[in-house]
XYZ file of C-alpha atoms in Angstrom:
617
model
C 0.000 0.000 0.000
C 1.922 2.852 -1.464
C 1.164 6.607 -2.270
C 1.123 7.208 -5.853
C 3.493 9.258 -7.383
C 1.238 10.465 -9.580
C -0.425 14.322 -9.025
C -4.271 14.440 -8.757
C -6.473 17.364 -9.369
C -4.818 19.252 -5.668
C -1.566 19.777 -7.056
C -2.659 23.471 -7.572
C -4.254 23.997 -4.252
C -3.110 26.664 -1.832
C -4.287 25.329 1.636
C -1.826 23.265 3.333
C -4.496 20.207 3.884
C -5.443 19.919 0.461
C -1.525 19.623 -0.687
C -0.722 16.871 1.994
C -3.459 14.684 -0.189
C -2.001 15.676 -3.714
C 0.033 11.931 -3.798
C -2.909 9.944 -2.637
C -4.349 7.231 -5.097
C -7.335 8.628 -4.794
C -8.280 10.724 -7.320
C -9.504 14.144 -5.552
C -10.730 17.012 -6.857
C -10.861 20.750 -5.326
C -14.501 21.813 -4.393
C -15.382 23.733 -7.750
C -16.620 23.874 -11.530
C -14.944 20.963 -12.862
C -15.461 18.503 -10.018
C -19.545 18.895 -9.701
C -20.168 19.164 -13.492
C -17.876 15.926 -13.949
C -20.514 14.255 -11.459
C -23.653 15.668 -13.271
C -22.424 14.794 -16.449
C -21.634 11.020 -15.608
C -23.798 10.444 -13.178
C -22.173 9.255 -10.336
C -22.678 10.100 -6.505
C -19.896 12.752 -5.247
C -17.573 11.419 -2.056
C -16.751 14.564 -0.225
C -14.230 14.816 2.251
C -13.644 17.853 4.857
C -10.778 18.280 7.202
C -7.808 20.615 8.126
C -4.258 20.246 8.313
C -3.669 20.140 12.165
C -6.739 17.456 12.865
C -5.175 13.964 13.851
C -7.970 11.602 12.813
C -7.830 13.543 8.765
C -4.467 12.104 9.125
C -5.556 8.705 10.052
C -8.469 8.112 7.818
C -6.060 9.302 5.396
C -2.898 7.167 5.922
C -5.391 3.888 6.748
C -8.143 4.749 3.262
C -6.908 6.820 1.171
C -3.280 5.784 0.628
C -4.966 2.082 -0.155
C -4.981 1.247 -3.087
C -7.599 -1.082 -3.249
C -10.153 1.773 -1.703
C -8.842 4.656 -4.036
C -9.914 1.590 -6.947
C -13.221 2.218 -5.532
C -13.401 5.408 -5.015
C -11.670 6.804 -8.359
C -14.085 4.191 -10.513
C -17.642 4.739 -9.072
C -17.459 8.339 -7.227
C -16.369 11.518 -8.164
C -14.280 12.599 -4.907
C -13.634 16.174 -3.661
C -11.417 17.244 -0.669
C -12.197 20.161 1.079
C -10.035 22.892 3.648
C -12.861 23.797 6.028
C -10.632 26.761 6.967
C -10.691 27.503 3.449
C -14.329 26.992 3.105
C -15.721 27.094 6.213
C -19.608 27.689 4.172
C -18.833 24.887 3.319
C -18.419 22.918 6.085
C -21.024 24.708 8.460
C -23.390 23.419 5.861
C -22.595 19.946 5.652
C -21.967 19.726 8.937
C -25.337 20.157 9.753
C -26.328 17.122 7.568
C -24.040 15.057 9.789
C -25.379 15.975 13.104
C -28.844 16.209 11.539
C -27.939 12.470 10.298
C -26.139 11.029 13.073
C -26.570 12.921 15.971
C -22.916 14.318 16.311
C -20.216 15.874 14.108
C -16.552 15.869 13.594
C -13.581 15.583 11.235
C -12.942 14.478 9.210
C -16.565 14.627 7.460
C -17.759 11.830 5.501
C -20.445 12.871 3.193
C -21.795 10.707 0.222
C -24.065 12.738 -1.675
C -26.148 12.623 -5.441
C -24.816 14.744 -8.046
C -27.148 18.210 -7.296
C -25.399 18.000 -3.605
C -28.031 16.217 -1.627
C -26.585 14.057 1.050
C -27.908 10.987 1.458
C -25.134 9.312 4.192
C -22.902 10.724 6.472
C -20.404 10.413 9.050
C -16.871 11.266 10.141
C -14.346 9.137 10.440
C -14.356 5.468 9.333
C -11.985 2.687 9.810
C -10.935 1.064 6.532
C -12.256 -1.985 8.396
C -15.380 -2.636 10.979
C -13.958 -2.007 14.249
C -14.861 0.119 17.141
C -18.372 -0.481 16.490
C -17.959 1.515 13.259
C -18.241 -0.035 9.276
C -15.466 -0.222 7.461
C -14.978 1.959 4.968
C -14.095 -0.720 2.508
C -17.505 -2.768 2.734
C -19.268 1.034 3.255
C -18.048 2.117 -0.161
C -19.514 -1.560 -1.727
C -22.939 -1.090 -0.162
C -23.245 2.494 -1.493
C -21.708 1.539 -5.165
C -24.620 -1.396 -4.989
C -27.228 0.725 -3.464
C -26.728 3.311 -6.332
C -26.995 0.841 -9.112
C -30.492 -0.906 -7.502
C -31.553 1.928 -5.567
C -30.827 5.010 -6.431
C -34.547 6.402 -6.412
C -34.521 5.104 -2.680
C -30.877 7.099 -2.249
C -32.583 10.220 -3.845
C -35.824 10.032 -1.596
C -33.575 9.855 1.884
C -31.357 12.856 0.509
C -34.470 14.803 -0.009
C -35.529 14.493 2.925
C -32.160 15.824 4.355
C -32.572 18.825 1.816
C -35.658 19.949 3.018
C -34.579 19.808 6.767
C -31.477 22.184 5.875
C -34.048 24.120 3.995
C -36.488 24.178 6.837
C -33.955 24.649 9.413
C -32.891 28.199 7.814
C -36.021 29.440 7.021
C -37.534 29.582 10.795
C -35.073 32.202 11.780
C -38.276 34.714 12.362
C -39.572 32.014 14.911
C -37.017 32.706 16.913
C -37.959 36.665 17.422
C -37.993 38.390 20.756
C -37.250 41.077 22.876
C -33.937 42.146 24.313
C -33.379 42.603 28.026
C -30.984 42.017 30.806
C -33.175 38.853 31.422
C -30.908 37.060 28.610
C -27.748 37.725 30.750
C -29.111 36.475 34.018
C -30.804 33.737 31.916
C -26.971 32.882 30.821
C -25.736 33.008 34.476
C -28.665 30.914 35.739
C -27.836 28.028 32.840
C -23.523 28.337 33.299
C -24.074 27.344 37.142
C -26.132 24.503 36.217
C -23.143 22.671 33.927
C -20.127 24.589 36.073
C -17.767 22.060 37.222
C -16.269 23.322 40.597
C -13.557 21.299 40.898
C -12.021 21.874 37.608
C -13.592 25.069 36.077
C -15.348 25.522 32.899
C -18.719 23.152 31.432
C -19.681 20.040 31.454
C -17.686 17.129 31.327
C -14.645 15.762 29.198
C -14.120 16.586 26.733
C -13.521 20.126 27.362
C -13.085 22.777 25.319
C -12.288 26.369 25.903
C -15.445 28.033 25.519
C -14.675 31.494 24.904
C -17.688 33.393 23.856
C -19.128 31.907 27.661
C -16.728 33.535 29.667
C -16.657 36.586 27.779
C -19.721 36.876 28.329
C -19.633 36.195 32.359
C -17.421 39.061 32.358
C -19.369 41.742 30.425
C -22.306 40.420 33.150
C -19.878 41.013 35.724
C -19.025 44.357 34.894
C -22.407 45.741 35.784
C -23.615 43.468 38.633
C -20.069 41.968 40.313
C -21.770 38.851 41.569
C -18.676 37.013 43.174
C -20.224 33.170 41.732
C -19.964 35.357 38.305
C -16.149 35.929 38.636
C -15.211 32.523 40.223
C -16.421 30.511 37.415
C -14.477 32.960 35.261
C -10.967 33.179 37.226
C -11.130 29.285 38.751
C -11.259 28.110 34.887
C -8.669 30.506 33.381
C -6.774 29.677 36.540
C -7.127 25.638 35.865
C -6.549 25.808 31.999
C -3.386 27.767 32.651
C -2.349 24.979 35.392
C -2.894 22.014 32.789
C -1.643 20.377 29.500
C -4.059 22.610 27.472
C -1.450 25.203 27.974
C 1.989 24.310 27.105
C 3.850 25.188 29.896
C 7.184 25.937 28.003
C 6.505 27.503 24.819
C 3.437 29.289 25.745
C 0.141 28.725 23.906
C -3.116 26.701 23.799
C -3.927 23.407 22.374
C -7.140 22.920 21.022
C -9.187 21.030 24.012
C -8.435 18.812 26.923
C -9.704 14.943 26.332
C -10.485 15.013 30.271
C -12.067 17.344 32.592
C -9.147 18.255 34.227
C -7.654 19.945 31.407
C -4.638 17.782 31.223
C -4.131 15.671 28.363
C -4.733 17.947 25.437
C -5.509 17.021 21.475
C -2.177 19.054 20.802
C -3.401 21.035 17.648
C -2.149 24.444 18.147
C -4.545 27.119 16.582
C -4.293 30.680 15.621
C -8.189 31.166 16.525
C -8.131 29.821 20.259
C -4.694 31.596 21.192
C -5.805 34.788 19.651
C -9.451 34.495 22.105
C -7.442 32.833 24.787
C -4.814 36.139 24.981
C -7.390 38.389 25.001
C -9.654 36.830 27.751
C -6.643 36.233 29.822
C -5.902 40.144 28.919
C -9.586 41.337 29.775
C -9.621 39.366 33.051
C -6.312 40.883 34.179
C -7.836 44.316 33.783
C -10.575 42.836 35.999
C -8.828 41.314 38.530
C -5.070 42.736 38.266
C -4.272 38.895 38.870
C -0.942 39.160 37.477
C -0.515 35.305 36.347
C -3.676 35.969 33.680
C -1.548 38.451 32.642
C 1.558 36.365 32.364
C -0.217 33.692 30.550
C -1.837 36.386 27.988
C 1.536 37.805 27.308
C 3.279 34.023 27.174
C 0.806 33.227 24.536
C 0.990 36.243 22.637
C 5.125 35.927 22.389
C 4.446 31.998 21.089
C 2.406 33.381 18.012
C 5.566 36.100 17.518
C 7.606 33.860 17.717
C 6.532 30.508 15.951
C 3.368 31.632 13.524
C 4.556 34.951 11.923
C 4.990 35.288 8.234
C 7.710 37.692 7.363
C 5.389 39.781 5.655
C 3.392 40.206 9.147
C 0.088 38.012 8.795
C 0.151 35.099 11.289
C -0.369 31.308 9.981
C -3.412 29.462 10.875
C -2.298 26.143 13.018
C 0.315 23.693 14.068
C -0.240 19.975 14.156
C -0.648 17.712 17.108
C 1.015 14.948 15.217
C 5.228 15.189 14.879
C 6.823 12.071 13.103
C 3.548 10.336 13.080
C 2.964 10.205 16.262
C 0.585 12.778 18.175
C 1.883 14.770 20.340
C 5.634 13.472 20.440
C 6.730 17.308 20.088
C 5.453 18.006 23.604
C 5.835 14.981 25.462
C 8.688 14.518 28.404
C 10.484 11.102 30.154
C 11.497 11.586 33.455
C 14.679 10.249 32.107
C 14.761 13.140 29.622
C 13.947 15.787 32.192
C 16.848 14.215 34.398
C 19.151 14.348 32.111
C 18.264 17.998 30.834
C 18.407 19.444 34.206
C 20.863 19.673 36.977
C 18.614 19.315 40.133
C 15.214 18.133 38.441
C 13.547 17.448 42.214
C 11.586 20.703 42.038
C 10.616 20.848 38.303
C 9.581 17.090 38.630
C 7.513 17.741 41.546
C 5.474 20.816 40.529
C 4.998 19.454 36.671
C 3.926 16.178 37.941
C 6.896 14.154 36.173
C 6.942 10.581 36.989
C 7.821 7.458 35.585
C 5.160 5.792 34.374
C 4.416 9.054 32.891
C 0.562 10.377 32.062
C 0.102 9.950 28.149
C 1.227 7.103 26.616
C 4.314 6.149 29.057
C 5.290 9.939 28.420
C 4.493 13.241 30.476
C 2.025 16.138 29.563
C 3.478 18.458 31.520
C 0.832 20.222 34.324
C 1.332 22.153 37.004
C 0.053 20.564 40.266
C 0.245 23.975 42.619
C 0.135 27.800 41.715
C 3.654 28.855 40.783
C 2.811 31.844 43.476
C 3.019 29.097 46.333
C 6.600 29.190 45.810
C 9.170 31.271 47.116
C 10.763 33.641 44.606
C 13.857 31.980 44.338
C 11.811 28.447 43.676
C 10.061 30.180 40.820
C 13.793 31.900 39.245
C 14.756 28.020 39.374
C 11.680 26.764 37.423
C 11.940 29.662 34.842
C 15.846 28.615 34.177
C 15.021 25.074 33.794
C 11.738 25.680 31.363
C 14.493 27.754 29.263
C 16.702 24.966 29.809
C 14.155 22.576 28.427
C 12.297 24.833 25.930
C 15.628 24.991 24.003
C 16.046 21.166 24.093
C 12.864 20.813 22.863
C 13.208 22.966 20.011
C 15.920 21.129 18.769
C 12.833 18.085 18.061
C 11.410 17.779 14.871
C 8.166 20.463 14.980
C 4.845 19.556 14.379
C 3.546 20.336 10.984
C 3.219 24.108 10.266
C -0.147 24.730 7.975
C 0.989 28.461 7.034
C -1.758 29.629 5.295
C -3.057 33.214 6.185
C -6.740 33.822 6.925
C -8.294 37.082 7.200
C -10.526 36.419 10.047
C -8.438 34.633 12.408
C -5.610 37.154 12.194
C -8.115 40.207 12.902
C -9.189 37.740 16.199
C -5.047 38.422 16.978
C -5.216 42.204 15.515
C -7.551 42.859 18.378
C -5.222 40.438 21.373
C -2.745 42.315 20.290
C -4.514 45.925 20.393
C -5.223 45.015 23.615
C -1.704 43.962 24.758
C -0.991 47.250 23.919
C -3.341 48.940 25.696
C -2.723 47.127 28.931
C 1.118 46.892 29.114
C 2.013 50.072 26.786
C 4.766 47.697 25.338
C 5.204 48.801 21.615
C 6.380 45.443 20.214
C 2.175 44.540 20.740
C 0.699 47.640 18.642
C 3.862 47.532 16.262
C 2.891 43.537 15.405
C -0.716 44.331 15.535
C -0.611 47.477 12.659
C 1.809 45.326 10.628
C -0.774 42.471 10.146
C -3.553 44.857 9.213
C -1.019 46.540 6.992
C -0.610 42.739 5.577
C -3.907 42.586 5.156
C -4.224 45.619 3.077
C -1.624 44.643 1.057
C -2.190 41.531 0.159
C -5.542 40.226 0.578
C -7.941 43.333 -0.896
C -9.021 43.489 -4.507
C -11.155 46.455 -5.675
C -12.028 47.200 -2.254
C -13.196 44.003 -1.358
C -11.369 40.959 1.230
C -10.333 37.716 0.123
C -10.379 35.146 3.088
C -6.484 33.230 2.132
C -3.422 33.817 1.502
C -0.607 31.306 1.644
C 2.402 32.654 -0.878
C 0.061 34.234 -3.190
C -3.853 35.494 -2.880
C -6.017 32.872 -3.043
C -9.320 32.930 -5.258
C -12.171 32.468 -2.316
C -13.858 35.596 -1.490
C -13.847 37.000 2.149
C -17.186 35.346 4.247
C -19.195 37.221 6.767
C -16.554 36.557 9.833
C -13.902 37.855 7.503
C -15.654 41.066 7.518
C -16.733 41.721 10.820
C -13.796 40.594 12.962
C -11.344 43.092 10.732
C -13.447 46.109 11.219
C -13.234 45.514 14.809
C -9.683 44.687 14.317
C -9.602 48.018 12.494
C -11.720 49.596 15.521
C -9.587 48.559 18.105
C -6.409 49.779 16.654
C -8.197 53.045 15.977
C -8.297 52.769 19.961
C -4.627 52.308 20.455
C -2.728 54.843 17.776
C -6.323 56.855 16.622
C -5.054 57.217 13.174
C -8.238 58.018 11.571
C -7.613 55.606 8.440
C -8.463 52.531 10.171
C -11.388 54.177 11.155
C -12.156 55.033 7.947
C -11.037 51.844 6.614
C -13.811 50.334 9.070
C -16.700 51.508 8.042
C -15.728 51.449 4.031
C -15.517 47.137 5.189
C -19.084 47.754 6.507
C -20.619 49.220 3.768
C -18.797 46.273 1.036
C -20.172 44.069 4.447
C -23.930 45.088 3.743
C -23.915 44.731 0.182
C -22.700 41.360 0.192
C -24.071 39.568 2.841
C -27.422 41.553 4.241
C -30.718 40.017 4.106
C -33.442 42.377 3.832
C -36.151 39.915 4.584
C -34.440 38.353 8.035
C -32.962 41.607 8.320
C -29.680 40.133 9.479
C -26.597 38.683 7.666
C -25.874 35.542 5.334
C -22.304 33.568 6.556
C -21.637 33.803 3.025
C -22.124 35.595 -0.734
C -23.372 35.149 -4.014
C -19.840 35.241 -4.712
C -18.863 31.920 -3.265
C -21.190 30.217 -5.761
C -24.367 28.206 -5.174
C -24.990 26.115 -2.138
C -27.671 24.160 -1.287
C -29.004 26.103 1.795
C -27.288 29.845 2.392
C -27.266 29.552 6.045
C -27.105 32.753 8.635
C -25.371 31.832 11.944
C -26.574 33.305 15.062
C -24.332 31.329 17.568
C -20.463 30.249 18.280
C -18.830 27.568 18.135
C -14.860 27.623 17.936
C -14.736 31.220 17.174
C -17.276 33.520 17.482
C -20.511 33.949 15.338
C -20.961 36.402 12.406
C -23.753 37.774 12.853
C -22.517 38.171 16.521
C -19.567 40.283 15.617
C -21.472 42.127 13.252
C -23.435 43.684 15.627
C -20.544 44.444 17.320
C -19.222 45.708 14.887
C -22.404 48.064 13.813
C -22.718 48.932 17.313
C -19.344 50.204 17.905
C -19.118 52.271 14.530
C -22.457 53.429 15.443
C -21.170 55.343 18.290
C -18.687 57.138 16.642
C -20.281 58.252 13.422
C -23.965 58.569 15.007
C -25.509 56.485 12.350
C -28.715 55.495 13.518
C -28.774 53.055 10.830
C -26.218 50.735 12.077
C -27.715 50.753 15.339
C -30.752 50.033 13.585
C -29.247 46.968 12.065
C -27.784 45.762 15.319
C -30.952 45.711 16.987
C -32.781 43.729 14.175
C -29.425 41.154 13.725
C -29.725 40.589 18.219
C -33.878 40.884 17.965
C -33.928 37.867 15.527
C -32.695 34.795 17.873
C -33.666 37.002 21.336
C -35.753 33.619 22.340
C -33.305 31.232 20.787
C -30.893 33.068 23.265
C -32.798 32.450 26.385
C -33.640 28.978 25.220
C -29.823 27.991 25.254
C -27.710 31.099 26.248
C -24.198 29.076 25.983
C -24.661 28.619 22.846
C -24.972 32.689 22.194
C -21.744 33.844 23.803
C -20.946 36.647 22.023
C -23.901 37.644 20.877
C -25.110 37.903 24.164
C -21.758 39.871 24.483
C -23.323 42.372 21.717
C -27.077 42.339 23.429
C -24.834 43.917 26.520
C -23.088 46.616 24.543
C -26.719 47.428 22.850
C -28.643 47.677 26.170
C -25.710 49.717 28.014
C -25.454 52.215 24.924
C -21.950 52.754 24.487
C -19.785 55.981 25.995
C -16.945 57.710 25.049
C -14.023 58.767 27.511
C -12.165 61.446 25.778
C -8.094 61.786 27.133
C -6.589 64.759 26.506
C -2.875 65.305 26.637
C 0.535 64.059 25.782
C 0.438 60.115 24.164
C 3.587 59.513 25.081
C 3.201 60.803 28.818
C 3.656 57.933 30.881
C 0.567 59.248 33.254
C -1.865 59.489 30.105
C -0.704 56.135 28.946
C -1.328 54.524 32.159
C -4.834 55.740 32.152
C -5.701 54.884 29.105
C -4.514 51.378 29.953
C -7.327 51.301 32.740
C -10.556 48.665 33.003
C -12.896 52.062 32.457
């Protein structure tokens, strides 16, 4: 079972993910033109396949199906099969992704969909083993059922992808059901349903596995700000305070993985994204101002000087992810013997006692390394010690073979940074922060506008898919909040040209809030508006932000206007199941409080001014 040395049709491809698949045996084609007339024209069922770069199981399914040659037989001779970057096309994804959960009840990558030539799913899953095993089919005998269902069935196969049709159809067409009132009943409502699923031993919601839910807790602390409920802040500082102590967080090189596979936060999937380290910083940031607990603030800036450091493009964007998997095996990169740490380090008693470094180790006869007390327990010359030896260690491990880099450029998760960054600023008055943060919206002007409008990729050259929704409303608040830090009135300016290009495109006049994507990114089967987060926040979320906060500075009643209708439309979906509205709850707070402006006058460079500015107003 080797690769074939022969190109398929992803040779050309930009995104990282879709180039590691380029030497399969399978015969994959890039979502587009050529791929989905090819299908109509011969009428066989399309195979797609959606990942990313950094995801572990892509790279299993992958190395197990489709570098067999007996599957890529199967798939090449009786499908037409198409590979798709859900960072590249997230549309894309969201859509089909609601066929899987809609099919099976849960969702995941990679994303198996098997679908008729006009795009109508008619099975679905994620990941399958190329044999049956843990209780899954194998992909193998899957494939053979499907090939025989098509030829004996296929008005049966039709029917059942109808059916799924007309529930994505359905699904987005009840947005007006959802219609209510906005009050500061949906914040309590979002207190009332966090306590219910906080766990207090180990912070954040719910059990394992646990992710970082970002849009919650920024949400907890906008509700703090105007009611300072002490249950409020503890479920925000005893999870940032948890996450920080545990594998999630690298505790050398600074940054997040992507979640924790426990509830304690300590063995992590080891992806390393832009998106959660750009949220991360700035919620550790936010809460500092809050609390003036200095290690959120450590953590913020730790994180921050990993993505300097380790996912800057020369130009100044930032690249999208790291991998959890380094010489096939996941998480090798990160992973410590107590031999190893022996070894490494002089007197390793300490550093093996507070990272929880034993023998038998806590991943795979290997160590994840956690922190088992505050570092603030110690005595200051205990912590000097433990900074020396992560240096010591950090430089060992950097002399490892890294996990993959995918170093593709997306407009939306590097305005998530623009803003960390902005904030960084803001709070320490360090220029290095602002300085990084103006260079990657300068990148972004540079490189990834045409005729005024945003393209969402860029990886060595511009890529050809248009900016989405989320591209457009987390750079002008990017834009907004470095207006904030140097007030040169072009990014201001810049911000609301993005909003008016923002309402053309994607505004619905008849839901009177925004589509997640344009006519430009060709036809889909369902356009689909999204209300609430998931990894990174929603559009339509950050929209209203965004109208909100350019509202207050031009006085443009119509962007409030907007606001109000985008927050009005899921008001009842957002008591129903507050979590799931994070930020937009986050924007329902700005709306309600109307927003004020604190004018400093004075000296910017006078250390007094400065330090004001910096201030939790």
């Amino acid at each position: 079972m080797k690769m074939s040395k022969t190109l398929n049709h992803l040779a050309s491809s930009l995104s990282p993910y879709l180039l590691q698949h380029q030497y399969n045996p399978v015969d994959w084609y890039p979502w587009g033109k050529e791929a989905l007339e090819k299908a109509y024209h011969e009428g066989k069922p399309i195979f797609l396949s959606i990942g990313y770069s950094a995801c572990h199981w892509c790279h299993v399914m992958e190395k197990e199906s489709f570098e067999d040659k007996e599957i890529a037989e199967l798939l090449n001779k009786h499908f037409i099969n198409i590979k798709v970057d859900r960072e590249e096309r997230p549309d894309l994804d969201r859509l089909y992704m609601s066929c899987v959960q809609a099919m099976t009840g849960h969702g995941g990558w990679p994303m198996s969909i098997f679908m008729t030539p006009d795009l109508k799913p008619f099975l679905a899953g994620t990941y399958f083993p190329p044999t049956s095993r843990y209780g899954m089919p194998g992909f193998r005998s899957l494939l053979q059922e499907i090939i025989q269902q098509w030829k004996h069935n296929r008005t049966k196969l039709a029917a059942s992808s109808e059916k799924v049709f007309q529930y994505l159809w359905e699904e987005e067409s009840q947005h007006q059901q959802f219609h209510g009132s906005l009050s500061e009943k949906l914040l309590e409502g979002l207190i009332e349903d966090c306590q219910k699923d906080y766990d207090s031993d180990w912070g954040g919601f719910g059990k394992a596995p646990k992710f970082p839910q970002t849009g919650v807790l920024f949400a907890l602390l906008h509700q703090y700000h105007h009611h300072e409920q002490p249950e409020n802040l503890k479920m925000i500082t005893h999870t940032l305070e948890q996450m920080a102590r545990g594998g999630i967080y690298d505790q050398l090189g600074g940054g997040f993985h992507r979640y924790s596979v426990d509830e304690k936060w300590l063995i992590p999937h080891f992806e390393k994204m832009l998106y959660d380290n750009a949220l991360l910083s700035r919620l550790y940031l936010e809460s500092y101002q809050l609390t003036r607990q200095k290690s959120f603030l450590d953590v913020a800036l730790h994180t921050l000087q990993y993505l300097l450091r380790e996912m800057r493009d020369p130009l100044g964007g930032f690249y999208s992810a790291e991998d959890a998997d380094s010489e096939g095996e996941e998480g090798k990169f990160y992973l410590w013997s107590l031999a190893e740490i022996e070894e490494s380090l002089q007197d390793p008693q300490l550093f093996c006692h507070m990272y929880g470094i034993t023998k038998e180790g806590n991943f795979e006869g290997r160590n994840v390394l956690h922190l088992l007390t505050p570092l603030g327990a110690l005595s200051l010359q205990e912590q000097e010690k433990l900074a020396l030896d992560r240096q010591i260690l950090l430089e060992k491990r950097n002399k490892r073979i890294r996990p993959g880099l995918d170093d593709k450029i997306l407009v939306d998760w590097n305005a998530l940074l623009i803003s960390s960054l902005a904030k960084a600023y803001q709070i320490t008055g360090e220029s290095l922060y602002l300085e990084a943060a103006q260079q990657a919206a300068q990148f972004i002007e540079n490189n990834m506008i045409q005729e005024g409008r945003l393209y969402h990729l860029w990886r060595r050259s511009l890529g050809s898919t248009p900016g989405f929704l989320e591209d457009y409303a987390n750079y002008i608040l990017a834009l907004l909040d470095l207006y904030e830090c140097d007030f040169n009135i072009n990014w201001l300016e810049r911000a609301q040209n993005m909003m008016e290009k923002m309402k053309v495109l994607f505004w619905d006049p008849k839901d009177k809030a925004f589509f997640a994507s344009s006519p430009e990114h060709g036809s889909l089967l369902v356009r689909k508006k999204v209300f609430n987060d998931d990894a990174t926040p929603a559009g339509n979320a950050h929209a209203a932000l965004a109208l909100l906060r350019l509202g207050s500075y031009y006085e443009h009643g119509e962007y409030n206007q907007m606001a109000e209708q985008i927050l009005s439309l899921h008001a009842t979906a957002m008591q129903q199941a507050p979590k799931w509205y994070g930020t937009m709850l986050c924007a329902v707070d700005c709306y309600l409080s109307s927003m004020q402006q604190i004018v400093l006058l004075g000296d910017a460079q006078d250390k007094k001014n400065s330090r004001l500015a910096c201030c939790n107003l």
